[in-house]
Each structure stands twice: as structure tokens, then as C-alpha cells.
mmCIF file of C-alpha atoms in Angstrom:
data_model
loop_
_atom_site.group_PDB
_atom_site.id
_atom_site.type_symbol
_atom_site.label_atom_id
_atom_site.label_comp_id
_atom_site.label_asym_id
_atom_site.label_seq_id
_atom_site.Cartn_x
_atom_site.Cartn_y
_atom_site.Cartn_z
ATOM 1 C CA MET A 13 -18.391 31.689 70.158
ATOM 2 C CA ILE A 14 -21.067 32.309 67.598
ATOM 3 C CA SER A 15 -24.353 34.068 68.203
ATOM 4 C CA LEU A 16 -27.754 32.403 67.856
ATOM 5 C CA ARG A 17 -28.926 35.846 66.506
ATOM 6 C CA SER A 18 -26.221 37.125 64.229
ATOM 7 C CA PRO A 19 -24.043 35.887 61.414
ATOM 8 C CA LEU A 20 -21.227 33.482 61.960
ATOM 9 C CA PHE A 21 -18.047 35.136 63.216
ATOM 10 C CA GLY A 22 -14.478 33.989 64.063
ATOM 11 C CA ALA A 23 -14.358 31.455 66.870
ATOM 12 C CA VAL A 24 -12.121 33.720 68.991
ATOM 13 C CA LEU A 25 -12.168 31.345 71.997
ATOM 14 C CA ALA A 26 -11.178 28.506 69.749
ATOM 15 C CA LEU A 27 -13.524 26.337 72.000
ATOM 16 C CA GLY A 28 -16.549 25.764 69.814
ATOM 17 C CA ALA A 29 -18.963 27.218 67.339
ATOM 18 C CA VAL A 30 -22.675 27.296 66.676
ATOM 19 C CA LEU A 31 -24.797 28.614 63.861
ATOM 20 C CA PRO A 32 -27.895 30.718 64.108
ATOM 21 C CA ALA A 33 -30.877 28.687 64.988
ATOM 22 C CA ALA A 34 -33.563 28.578 62.298
ATOM 23 C CA ALA A 35 -36.323 27.813 64.868
ATOM 24 C CA GLN A 36 -38.260 30.532 66.657
ATOM 25 C CA LEU A 37 -36.123 31.883 69.528
ATOM 26 C CA PRO A 38 -37.284 33.418 72.694
ATOM 27 C CA GLN A 39 -37.271 37.156 72.552
ATOM 28 C CA PRO A 40 -34.893 38.705 74.982
ATOM 29 C CA PRO A 41 -36.115 41.336 77.414
ATOM 30 C CA GLU A 42 -35.773 45.025 76.852
ATOM 31 C CA ILE A 43 -32.426 46.108 78.186
ATOM 32 C CA ALA A 44 -31.866 49.742 79.088
ATOM 33 C CA ALA A 45 -28.239 50.088 77.958
ATOM 34 C CA HIS A 46 -26.264 51.153 74.920
ATOM 35 C CA GLY A 47 -25.199 47.596 74.163
ATOM 36 C CA TYR A 48 -25.204 44.125 75.727
ATOM 37 C CA LEU A 49 -24.340 40.518 75.228
ATOM 38 C CA LEU A 50 -25.454 37.298 77.130
ATOM 39 C CA LEU A 51 -23.006 34.337 76.710
ATOM 40 C CA ASP A 52 -23.840 30.724 77.759
ATOM 41 C CA MET A 53 -20.288 29.637 78.788
ATOM 42 C CA THR A 54 -21.467 25.985 79.154
ATOM 43 C CA THR A 55 -22.154 25.810 75.433
ATOM 44 C CA ASN A 56 -20.213 28.733 74.153
ATOM 45 C CA GLN A 57 -23.304 30.288 72.496
ATOM 46 C CA VAL A 58 -24.366 33.884 72.524
ATOM 47 C CA LEU A 59 -28.069 33.840 73.587
ATOM 48 C CA ALA A 60 -28.782 37.558 73.079
ATOM 49 C CA GLU A 61 -26.965 40.631 72.022
ATOM 50 C CA ARG A 62 -27.499 44.270 70.833
ATOM 51 C CA ASP A 63 -24.710 46.425 69.344
ATOM 52 C CA ALA A 64 -22.319 43.868 70.611
ATOM 53 C CA ASP A 65 -19.655 44.788 68.046
ATOM 54 C CA SER A 66 -19.966 48.535 68.413
ATOM 55 C CA ARG A 67 -16.987 50.345 69.935
ATOM 56 C CA PHE A 68 -17.605 51.839 73.357
ATOM 57 C CA GLU A 69 -15.368 53.145 76.107
ATOM 58 C CA PRO A 70 -14.831 50.151 78.354
ATOM 59 C CA ALA A 71 -14.140 52.204 81.508
ATOM 60 C CA SER A 72 -12.823 49.956 84.328
ATOM 61 C CA LEU A 73 -13.761 46.795 82.389
ATOM 62 C CA THR A 74 -10.290 47.525 80.969
ATOM 63 C CA LYS A 75 -8.942 46.057 84.220
ATOM 64 C CA LEU A 76 -10.234 42.685 83.183
ATOM 65 C CA MET A 77 -7.325 42.576 80.566
ATOM 66 C CA THR A 78 -4.972 44.128 83.089
ATOM 67 C CA ALA A 79 -5.820 41.336 85.509
ATOM 68 C CA TYR A 80 -5.375 38.673 82.818
ATOM 69 C CA GLU A 81 -1.850 39.817 82.131
ATOM 70 C CA VAL A 82 -0.921 39.851 85.809
ATOM 71 C CA PHE A 83 -2.342 36.294 86.108
ATOM 72 C CA GLN A 84 -0.154 35.203 83.233
ATOM 73 C CA ALA A 85 2.843 36.768 84.978
ATOM 74 C CA LEU A 86 2.027 34.747 88.041
ATOM 75 C CA ARG A 87 1.628 31.542 86.029
ATOM 76 C CA ASP A 88 4.956 32.165 84.375
ATOM 77 C CA LYS A 89 6.559 32.868 87.705
ATOM 78 C CA LYS A 90 7.647 36.397 86.771
ATOM 79 C CA VAL A 91 6.104 37.518 90.020
ATOM 80 C CA SER A 92 4.599 35.841 93.059
ATOM 81 C CA LEU A 93 1.596 36.710 95.188
ATOM 82 C CA ASP A 94 3.598 37.540 98.202
ATOM 83 C CA GLN A 95 6.069 39.689 96.347
ATOM 84 C CA ARG A 96 6.128 43.343 97.363
ATOM 85 C CA LEU A 97 6.022 46.029 94.686
ATOM 86 C CA PRO A 98 7.048 49.652 94.916
ATOM 87 C CA VAL A 99 4.503 52.338 94.487
ATOM 88 C CA SER A 100 5.737 54.895 92.003
ATOM 89 C CA MET A 101 4.965 58.594 91.742
ATOM 90 C CA ARG A 102 3.000 57.661 88.536
ATOM 91 C CA ALA A 103 0.809 55.145 90.534
ATOM 92 C CA TRP A 104 0.376 57.668 93.465
ATOM 93 C CA ALA A 105 -0.632 60.480 90.846
ATOM 94 C CA GLU A 106 -3.702 58.422 89.934
ATOM 95 C CA ARG A 107 -5.465 60.052 92.919
ATOM 96 C CA LYS A 108 -5.421 63.264 90.872
ATOM 97 C CA GLY A 109 -7.487 61.708 88.078
ATOM 98 C CA GLY A 110 -10.801 61.453 89.886
ATOM 99 C CA GLY A 111 -11.105 57.682 89.419
ATOM 100 C CA SER A 112 -11.398 54.766 91.881
ATOM 101 C CA LEU A 113 -8.459 54.160 94.213
ATOM 102 C CA MET A 114 -6.922 51.658 96.552
ATOM 103 C CA PHE A 115 -5.244 54.531 98.364
ATOM 104 C CA ILE A 116 -1.594 53.380 98.179
ATOM 105 C CA ASP A 117 1.286 55.905 98.371
ATOM 106 C CA THR A 118 4.976 55.987 97.753
ATOM 107 C CA THR A 119 5.914 55.006 101.164
ATOM 108 C CA MET A 120 4.231 51.578 100.897
ATOM 109 C CA GLN A 121 5.211 48.271 99.246
ATOM 110 C CA PRO A 122 1.986 46.307 98.933
ATOM 111 C CA THR A 123 2.070 42.604 97.843
ATOM 112 C CA VAL A 124 0.833 41.521 94.429
ATOM 113 C CA ASP A 125 -2.008 39.761 96.171
ATOM 114 C CA GLU A 126 -3.041 42.968 97.949
ATOM 115 C CA LEU A 127 -2.778 44.996 94.726
ATOM 116 C CA LEU A 128 -4.957 42.467 92.905
ATOM 117 C CA LYS A 129 -7.585 42.830 95.476
ATOM 118 C CA GLY A 130 -7.266 46.554 95.352
ATOM 119 C CA MET A 131 -7.682 46.492 91.575
ATOM 120 C CA ILE A 132 -10.347 43.847 91.248
ATOM 121 C CA VAL A 133 -12.514 44.563 94.368
ATOM 122 C CA GLN A 134 -11.889 48.274 94.789
ATOM 123 C CA SER A 135 -11.298 49.044 91.166
ATOM 124 C CA GLY A 136 -8.171 51.035 92.142
ATOM 125 C CA ASN A 137 -6.518 52.851 89.302
ATOM 126 C CA ASP A 138 -3.431 53.247 91.420
ATOM 127 C CA ALA A 139 -3.272 49.481 92.026
ATOM 128 C CA SER A 140 -3.559 48.883 88.295
ATOM 129 C CA VAL A 141 -0.686 51.119 87.547
ATOM 130 C CA ALA A 142 1.575 49.574 90.403
ATOM 131 C CA LEU A 143 0.854 46.059 89.085
ATOM 132 C CA ALA A 144 1.573 47.011 85.467
ATOM 133 C CA GLU A 145 4.833 48.650 86.314
ATOM 134 C CA GLY A 146 5.855 45.825 88.718
ATOM 135 C CA THR A 147 5.168 42.973 86.095
ATOM 136 C CA ALA A 148 6.264 44.594 82.913
ATOM 137 C CA GLY A 149 8.693 47.271 83.968
ATOM 138 C CA SER A 150 6.693 50.057 82.409
ATOM 139 C CA LEU A 151 3.170 51.118 81.631
ATOM 140 C CA ASP A 152 3.836 51.308 77.950
ATOM 141 C CA GLY A 153 5.270 47.778 77.961
ATOM 142 C CA PHE A 154 2.269 46.458 79.866
ATOM 143 C CA VAL A 155 -0.217 48.113 77.526
ATOM 144 C CA GLY A 156 1.697 46.609 74.621
ATOM 145 C CA LEU A 157 1.101 43.100 76.235
ATOM 146 C CA MET A 158 -2.608 43.852 76.645
ATOM 147 C CA ASN A 159 -2.859 44.775 72.923
ATOM 148 C CA ARG A 160 -0.910 41.776 71.741
ATOM 149 C CA GLN A 161 -3.179 39.512 73.730
ATOM 150 C CA ALA A 162 -6.251 41.163 72.185
ATOM 151 C CA GLN A 163 -4.798 40.593 68.806
ATOM 152 C CA ALA A 164 -3.910 37.003 69.534
ATOM 153 C CA TRP A 165 -7.655 36.358 70.432
ATOM 154 C CA GLY A 166 -8.797 38.062 67.252
ATOM 155 C CA LEU A 167 -10.450 41.056 69.079
ATOM 156 C CA LYS A 168 -11.073 43.380 66.256
ATOM 157 C CA ASN A 169 -13.004 46.117 68.111
ATOM 158 C CA THR A 170 -10.527 46.462 71.061
ATOM 159 C CA ALA A 171 -7.559 48.782 71.494
ATOM 160 C CA PHE A 172 -5.928 49.770 74.745
ATOM 161 C CA LYS A 173 -4.190 53.011 75.634
ATOM 162 C CA ASN A 174 -3.916 52.599 79.496
ATOM 163 C CA VAL A 175 -4.399 49.959 82.114
ATOM 164 C CA THR A 176 -7.235 51.663 84.041
ATOM 165 C CA GLY A 177 -9.952 52.431 81.584
ATOM 166 C CA LEU A 178 -9.887 56.250 82.054
ATOM 167 C CA THR A 179 -11.120 58.063 78.926
ATOM 168 C CA GLU A 180 -8.309 58.365 76.323
ATOM 169 C CA ALA A 181 -8.548 58.864 72.553
ATOM 170 C CA GLY A 182 -8.210 55.454 70.819
ATOM 171 C CA HIS A 183 -9.097 53.419 73.952
ATOM 172 C CA TYR A 184 -12.135 51.257 73.223
ATOM 173 C CA SER A 185 -13.744 47.791 73.289
ATOM 174 C CA SER A 186 -17.039 46.132 72.509
ATOM 175 C CA ALA A 187 -19.492 43.930 74.419
ATOM 176 C CA ARG A 188 -18.402 40.849 72.480
ATOM 177 C CA ASP A 189 -14.696 41.419 72.963
ATOM 178 C CA ILE A 190 -15.172 42.071 76.630
ATOM 179 C CA SER A 191 -17.085 38.814 76.982
ATOM 180 C CA VAL A 192 -14.065 37.032 75.417
ATOM 181 C CA ILE A 193 -11.592 38.569 77.899
ATOM 182 C CA ALA A 194 -13.885 37.788 80.831
ATOM 183 C CA ALA A 195 -14.409 34.203 79.621
ATOM 184 C CA HIS A 196 -10.762 33.634 79.256
ATOM 185 C CA ILE A 197 -10.254 34.708 82.849
ATOM 186 C CA ILE A 198 -12.699 32.211 84.080
ATOM 187 C CA ARG A 199 -11.495 29.361 81.848
ATOM 188 C CA ASP A 200 -7.710 29.972 81.960
ATOM 189 C CA PHE A 201 -7.291 30.945 85.547
ATOM 190 C CA PRO A 202 -10.072 29.384 87.643
ATOM 191 C CA GLU A 203 -7.754 29.597 90.702
ATOM 192 C CA ARG A 204 -7.783 33.436 90.410
ATOM 193 C CA TYR A 205 -11.478 33.817 89.655
ATOM 194 C CA PRO A 206 -12.476 33.978 93.436
ATOM 195 C CA TYR A 207 -10.982 37.504 93.536
ATOM 196 C CA TYR A 208 -14.037 38.623 91.602
ATOM 197 C CA SER A 209 -16.494 37.193 94.232
ATOM 198 C CA MET A 210 -15.031 39.196 97.142
ATOM 199 C CA LYS A 211 -17.772 41.507 98.413
ATOM 200 C CA GLU A 212 -15.382 43.843 100.142
ATOM 201 C CA TYR A 213 -11.743 44.578 100.829
ATOM 202 C CA THR A 214 -9.982 46.648 103.455
ATOM 203 C CA PHE A 215 -6.434 47.985 102.888
ATOM 204 C CA ASN A 216 -4.732 50.499 105.192
ATOM 205 C CA LYS A 217 -7.844 50.512 107.365
ATOM 206 C CA ILE A 218 -9.893 51.825 104.380
ATOM 207 C CA ARG A 219 -12.845 49.414 103.662
ATOM 208 C CA GLN A 220 -14.548 49.448 100.262
ATOM 209 C CA ASP A 221 -17.447 47.489 99.016
ATOM 210 C CA ASN A 222 -17.356 45.631 95.678
ATOM 211 C CA ARG A 223 -19.530 47.749 93.221
ATOM 212 C CA ASN A 224 -21.015 44.709 91.757
ATOM 213 C CA LEU A 225 -24.338 44.832 93.522
ATOM 214 C CA LEU A 226 -25.440 41.453 92.325
ATOM 215 C CA LEU A 227 -22.866 39.754 94.507
ATOM 216 C CA ARG A 228 -25.237 40.560 97.466
ATOM 217 C CA ARG A 229 -28.543 40.099 95.692
ATOM 218 C CA ASP A 230 -28.170 36.874 93.690
ATOM 219 C CA PRO A 231 -26.326 33.900 95.356
ATOM 220 C CA SER A 232 -25.543 32.378 91.896
ATOM 221 C CA VAL A 233 -23.609 35.488 90.837
ATOM 222 C CA ASP A 234 -19.912 34.921 91.735
ATOM 223 C CA GLY A 235 -18.104 37.802 89.731
ATOM 224 C CA MET A 236 -17.034 39.831 87.737
ATOM 225 C CA LYS A 237 -16.379 43.631 87.155
ATOM 226 C CA THR A 238 -17.953 47.047 87.169
ATOM 227 C CA GLY A 239 -16.941 50.185 85.225
ATOM 228 C CA TYR A 240 -17.914 53.863 84.983
ATOM 229 C CA THR A 241 -16.794 57.020 83.255
ATOM 230 C CA ASP A 242 -18.835 59.912 82.038
ATOM 231 C CA GLY A 243 -18.305 58.694 78.431
ATOM 232 C CA ALA A 244 -18.897 55.026 79.147
ATOM 233 C CA GLY A 245 -21.865 55.309 81.402
ATOM 234 C CA TYR A 246 -22.404 52.438 83.983
ATOM 235 C CA CYS A 247 -21.020 49.111 82.856
ATOM 236 C CA LEU A 248 -21.163 45.627 84.341
ATOM 237 C CA VAL A 249 -19.863 42.204 83.538
ATOM 238 C CA ALA A 250 -21.667 39.611 85.646
ATOM 239 C CA SER A 251 -21.232 35.870 85.767
ATOM 240 C CA ALA A 252 -23.584 33.407 87.485
ATOM 241 C CA GLN A 253 -23.481 29.717 87.816
ATOM 242 C CA ARG A 254 -26.664 27.656 88.638
ATOM 243 C CA ASP A 255 -27.314 23.921 89.228
ATOM 244 C CA PHE A 256 -29.587 22.067 86.804
ATOM 245 C CA PRO A 257 -30.557 18.383 86.576
ATOM 246 C CA ASN A 258 -27.845 17.728 84.013
ATOM 247 C CA GLY A 259 -25.035 19.672 85.797
ATOM 248 C CA LYS A 260 -23.938 23.232 86.419
ATOM 249 C CA ARG A 261 -24.517 25.930 83.955
ATOM 250 C CA ARG A 262 -22.652 29.324 83.704
ATOM 251 C CA LEU A 263 -23.879 32.407 81.973
ATOM 252 C CA LEU A 264 -21.986 35.688 81.346
ATOM 253 C CA SER A 265 -23.673 39.014 80.815
ATOM 254 C CA VAL A 266 -22.028 42.180 79.554
ATOM 255 C CA VAL A 267 -23.982 45.399 79.925
ATOM 256 C CA LEU A 268 -22.564 48.673 78.641
ATOM 257 C CA GLY A 269 -23.789 52.221 79.036
ATOM 258 C CA ALA A 270 -26.595 51.858 81.639
ATOM 259 C CA ASP A 271 -27.765 55.048 83.356
ATOM 260 C CA SER A 272 -26.952 54.215 87.005
ATOM 261 C CA LYS A 273 -25.355 51.762 89.359
ATOM 262 C CA GLU A 274 -28.834 50.277 90.016
ATOM 263 C CA GLY A 275 -29.600 50.186 86.326
ATOM 264 C CA ARG A 276 -26.556 48.150 85.403
ATOM 265 C CA ALA A 277 -27.336 45.661 88.171
ATOM 266 C CA ASN A 278 -30.982 45.442 87.254
ATOM 267 C CA GLU A 279 -30.401 44.973 83.535
ATOM 268 C CA SER A 280 -27.740 42.365 84.103
ATOM 269 C CA GLN A 281 -29.960 40.428 86.500
ATOM 270 C CA LYS A 282 -32.749 40.593 83.924
ATOM 271 C CA LEU A 283 -30.540 39.083 81.230
ATOM 272 C CA LEU A 284 -29.209 36.298 83.519
ATOM 273 C CA ASN A 285 -32.619 35.324 84.679
ATOM 274 C CA TRP A 286 -33.992 35.288 81.094
ATOM 275 C CA GLY A 287 -31.117 33.130 79.898
ATOM 276 C CA PHE A 288 -31.423 30.521 82.590
ATOM 277 C CA THR A 289 -35.254 30.279 82.332
ATOM 278 C CA GLN A 290 -35.701 30.491 78.513
ATOM 279 C CA PHE A 291 -32.948 28.117 77.375
ATOM 280 C CA ASP A 292 -31.819 24.582 78.352
ATOM 281 C CA ALA A 293 -28.206 23.420 78.044
ATOM 282 C CA VAL A 294 -28.574 19.999 76.533
ATOM 283 C CA ARG A 295 -25.667 17.533 76.946
ATOM 284 C CA LEU A 296 -25.408 15.551 73.687
ATOM 285 C CA PHE A 297 -22.315 13.579 74.534
ATOM 286 C CA ASP A 298 -20.562 13.013 77.848
ATOM 287 C CA THR A 299 -16.860 13.482 78.380
ATOM 288 C CA SER A 300 -16.359 9.690 78.586
ATOM 289 C CA LYS A 301 -18.188 9.032 75.376
ATOM 290 C CA PRO A 302 -16.702 9.918 71.950
ATOM 291 C CA VAL A 303 -18.897 11.519 69.364
ATOM 292 C CA ALA A 304 -17.506 9.148 66.728
ATOM 293 C CA THR A 305 -14.740 6.562 66.275
ATOM 294 C CA VAL A 306 -13.148 6.705 62.744
ATOM 295 C CA LYS A 307 -10.551 4.929 60.801
ATOM 296 C CA VAL A 308 -7.110 6.367 60.502
ATOM 297 C CA TRP A 309 -4.827 5.766 57.459
ATOM 298 C CA LYS A 310 -1.017 5.488 57.620
ATOM 299 C CA GLY A 311 -1.178 5.723 61.393
ATOM 300 C CA ALA A 312 0.335 3.835 64.223
ATOM 301 C CA LYS A 313 -3.316 3.365 65.433
ATOM 302 C CA ALA A 314 -6.079 2.057 63.161
ATOM 303 C CA GLU A 315 -8.798 4.235 64.791
ATOM 304 C CA VAL A 316 -9.246 7.452 66.756
ATOM 305 C CA ASN A 317 -12.035 8.939 68.728
ATOM 306 C CA LEU A 318 -13.527 12.306 67.857
ATOM 307 C CA VAL A 319 -14.703 14.471 70.631
ATOM 308 C CA GLY A 320 -15.864 18.105 71.208
ATOM 309 C CA PRO A 321 -13.145 20.671 72.015
ATOM 310 C CA GLU A 322 -14.173 20.561 75.753
ATOM 311 C CA GLY A 323 -14.862 16.773 75.905
ATOM 312 C CA ALA A 324 -18.414 16.845 76.718
ATOM 313 C CA VAL A 325 -20.738 18.373 73.975
ATOM 314 C CA TYR A 326 -23.531 20.783 75.093
ATOM 315 C CA VAL A 327 -25.871 22.947 73.032
ATOM 316 C CA SER A 328 -28.296 25.590 74.137
ATOM 317 C CA VAL A 329 -31.759 25.425 72.849
ATOM 318 C CA PRO A 330 -35.123 27.070 73.658
ATOM 319 C CA LYS A 331 -36.648 25.441 76.765
ATOM 320 C CA GLY A 332 -38.388 22.140 76.002
ATOM 321 C CA GLU A 333 -36.744 21.593 72.574
ATOM 322 C CA GLY A 334 -34.014 19.353 73.769
ATOM 323 C CA ASP A 335 -35.664 16.021 73.133
ATOM 324 C CA LYS A 336 -36.347 16.857 69.550
ATOM 325 C CA LEU A 337 -32.647 17.264 68.544
ATOM 326 C CA LYS A 338 -31.029 15.142 65.899
ATOM 327 C CA THR A 339 -27.142 14.943 65.261
ATOM 328 C CA SER A 340 -24.965 13.981 62.270
ATOM 329 C CA VAL A 341 -21.173 13.955 61.751
ATOM 330 C CA GLU A 342 -19.238 15.481 58.798
ATOM 331 C CA ARG A 343 -15.577 14.639 58.882
ATOM 332 C CA THR A 344 -12.448 14.521 56.803
ATOM 333 C CA ASP A 345 -12.244 11.334 54.733
ATOM 334 C CA PRO A 346 -9.760 9.772 54.342
ATOM 335 C CA LEU A 347 -8.290 10.773 57.703
ATOM 336 C CA VAL A 348 -4.448 10.430 57.290
ATOM 337 C CA ALA A 349 -1.894 10.411 60.089
ATOM 338 C CA PRO A 350 -0.011 12.059 61.661
ATOM 339 C CA LEU A 351 -2.780 13.624 63.752
ATOM 340 C CA THR A 352 -2.368 15.753 66.891
ATOM 341 C CA LYS A 353 -4.666 15.716 69.908
ATOM 342 C CA GLY A 354 -7.017 18.657 69.630
ATOM 343 C CA GLN A 355 -6.733 18.919 65.799
ATOM 344 C CA ARG A 356 -10.021 19.676 64.165
ATOM 345 C CA VAL A 357 -11.105 17.108 61.709
ATOM 346 C CA GLY A 358 -14.904 17.212 61.540
ATOM 347 C CA THR A 359 -18.144 18.849 62.517
ATOM 348 C CA LEU A 360 -21.115 17.692 64.600
ATOM 349 C CA LYS A 361 -24.289 19.099 63.057
ATOM 350 C CA VAL A 362 -27.340 19.538 65.334
ATOM 351 C CA THR A 363 -30.818 19.986 63.935
ATOM 352 C CA ASP A 364 -34.364 20.143 65.161
ATOM 353 C CA ALA A 365 -37.194 17.684 64.290
ATOM 354 C CA ALA A 366 -37.854 19.632 61.056
ATOM 355 C CA GLY A 367 -34.344 19.514 60.054
ATOM 356 C CA ALA A 368 -33.568 23.201 60.699
ATOM 357 C CA ALA A 369 -29.997 23.913 61.789
ATOM 358 C CA VAL A 370 -29.572 24.486 65.576
ATOM 359 C CA ALA A 371 -25.874 24.333 66.035
ATOM 360 C CA THR A 372 -22.600 23.124 64.659
ATOM 361 C CA VAL A 373 -19.776 21.987 67.034
ATOM 362 C CA PRO A 374 -16.236 21.339 65.912
ATOM 363 C CA LEU A 375 -14.935 17.814 66.338
ATOM 364 C CA VAL A 376 -11.272 17.211 67.339
ATOM 365 C CA VAL A 377 -8.965 14.302 67.636
ATOM 366 C CA ALA A 378 -8.900 12.871 71.216
ATOM 367 C CA GLU A 379 -5.285 11.813 71.048
ATOM 368 C CA ASP A 380 -2.120 11.911 69.039
ATOM 369 C CA VAL A 381 -1.786 9.395 66.244
ATOM 370 C CA PRO A 382 1.819 9.272 64.919
ATOM 371 C CA LEU A 383 2.818 7.850 61.484
ATOM 372 C CA ALA A 384 2.972 4.086 61.079
ATOM 373 C CA GLY A 385 6.201 2.473 60.078
ATOM 374 C CA ILE A 386 7.316 2.448 56.490
ATOM 375 C CA PHE A 387 5.573 -0.827 55.577
ATOM 376 C CA GLY A 388 2.304 0.202 57.190
ATOM 377 C CA ARG A 389 2.294 3.430 55.446
ATOM 378 C CA ALA A 390 3.035 1.728 52.137
ATOM 379 C CA TRP A 391 0.292 -0.831 52.614
ATOM 380 C CA ASP A 392 -2.292 1.909 53.409
ATOM 381 C CA ALA A 393 -1.126 3.953 50.392
ATOM 382 C CA ILE A 394 -1.970 1.028 48.132
ATOM 383 C CA ARG A 395 -5.333 0.440 49.797
ATOM 384 C CA LEU A 396 -6.125 4.179 49.422
ATOM 385 C CA TRP A 397 -5.177 4.151 45.734
ATOM 386 C CA ILE A 398 -7.473 1.086 45.266
ATOM 387 C CA LYS A 399 -10.213 2.802 47.164
#
């Protein structure tokens, strides 16, 4: 994920990369917040950002990573949705901290599904603690999982001290890092993402509305998470998917430090609308069409297809610029087996009519290519030597 407006940075999602566009880019709207980022998830490009790498209190946006770890535990069958978890005194004590609550107590044994709804929809700190203790055995152990996952993704401006987002020294994240966590939830656990679209949830006869106001205002917004502390201000991660002639397109906005609930909703809406109207997502290559077919040396197959990491290749460009794009392929040559599906071996360069760089997209091998037999390898070795 590389910004159109900032220097190249590590491809933390390992899904694609783009370079800053040399052409004149649309100017983003004024956003009344401490920092923000707008990500086009269809092309994995950052369309706009400000102070995206500055460290801020993430408030309840922390619960995005809390949820991710619980989703992993569900995937790994360490817990199940219908499994009942005890409510510890530590979880019950969250009601003394002044934050959001699901209102569970030590006489209850809510299910994992109920606790997820309480954490995601109601932003319950008590639900977050109960889930952490129930899946990892202890809060410290669960926070360790969160930090190890952040490190694995290369998030250099994130450190977790708790599972709720309450203010604590050394607990911080950034707009860019939060966008990575949110995008991983959407991509890695699409079956769990509908939790974030729930407009309300009732537990123990207590009904609470989702604090993401955009869920009721914009039908294309289908998640994700709000946050607030005195130190963080009002924060919102919002994701929207809209239909366009060449397919669906998803944008993800992160707004940190707005001045009110209305403010974080309004500024997020402003970013999403701007991204959808000012940029086109251009499909350069379909999933069924390889970007290139190249020769393989010393392999059991003579050729292999090169594709984008997600199959189809999209890039975001300012509206109306799509028909002016040109592409060229740079690749490893000679390409020598063995090769593994998904292995990066080249780059697709995208330029405008004037030759200015618009994007670069990694190219990967579409399938495994094992080594040829000893005679095939020997023959190719001779041919390579002659070449």
C-alpha cells in the first residue's frame, strides 16, 4: 500500500504497490481532524493523507486488532461462536473506567458471538476483556498476540498496552497502521465483516446504537469502527463499497481527532465522496488474463503466466485519465525454476501519455513450477551458457 502523495513505503499488506503519480492530482478536501488517510482497497492505493504516520491515541479503534485476534482464534478453532465464556471480575471492573460497556457481569456466561457484537457494535470494554481472557487465557497474553501481529505486518507506529483503547502510556497507533488493520479484517475475514454493519445490538434488554453514524446516512457504508477518549478526540474508520461500470469499488477512510461525533462522520463522508468522484479504478488486466507469459529455464514447464497479486490488476487514476495509460513489464531474466505460486518475479509499470509514472504493480507467478528432470536441467544449463 503506497501513497499517491508520499514517498514509497513498505508494502505492509504484501498485496501490491504503487508509486507517487507525477501527473497533477486532485486536491483533497479540507478535513477538520488531527490526521487522516483514504485508501482505495480495490487498487491498494492511498488517495489522500495527512499526518498518516504520526502517533496518536487510537481509542476504541484498538478493538479492530482485538477483533482480528479473536477472528483468528475462531479460524483456528481455539474457540467457537456458540462457546460461552466466563465474565471475570477484571472484565466487570471495566464499568469503573468510564468507557463504553456491554453491561455484562460475573453471573453471566455470554457466547463469543454475543461478546463480539458487544465489542464491535456497542464498543464494550467489558466485552473486549472477556474475549481476550477467554481466547488467550490472560490479558497480557492477548496483548502480546496483538503486538506480535502488528510487528508481523510491519506496523512501526503501533504499540498496544491494552485491548480496549483506554488511555495508557505507550499505547498508540497511526492512521496508516489503523488502515492496515482494518483492511486485513475486510480481506482476511470477509465472513466476519458483517458484524461491523450492524446498526444496533440489544443484550440483556439493553439496546445500544452503533456509533458509526454513516451506517444510517450512506447506504454504501457497511462498517467499521468508532473511537473516543479525551486524548484521542473523536475517531472513525469507515468503509464504503459502491458499484461502477467496471465493477465494485471499496474505499476505506481513517479520521483521527475530530472534534465531535458529527464531525468525525461528516469528515469521513467528505473523504469517501471525494475519493469516489475524483478517481477512477481502471482494470488493466482481468483475473482470467495474465499480464505476461514468460519462458522458464530448468523447469518442468516451459512457460509460466505472470499476474498481479490479486489476479486482476487495477490502478486508481484521476477521473478521465484511464484511457491514456500505457503499461510495460520488467521481469527477472532468465527466470529459473523452481518457482512458487505467488513468488514475485517482475513489475508492471504504468505511465500516462507523457510517460510520467502513475503506478507500479508487483507481478507474481500464477502457479508452481518445479524443477525439470536431470536431463532437462542439464540441457537448459547448456543453452543458458551459450546465451
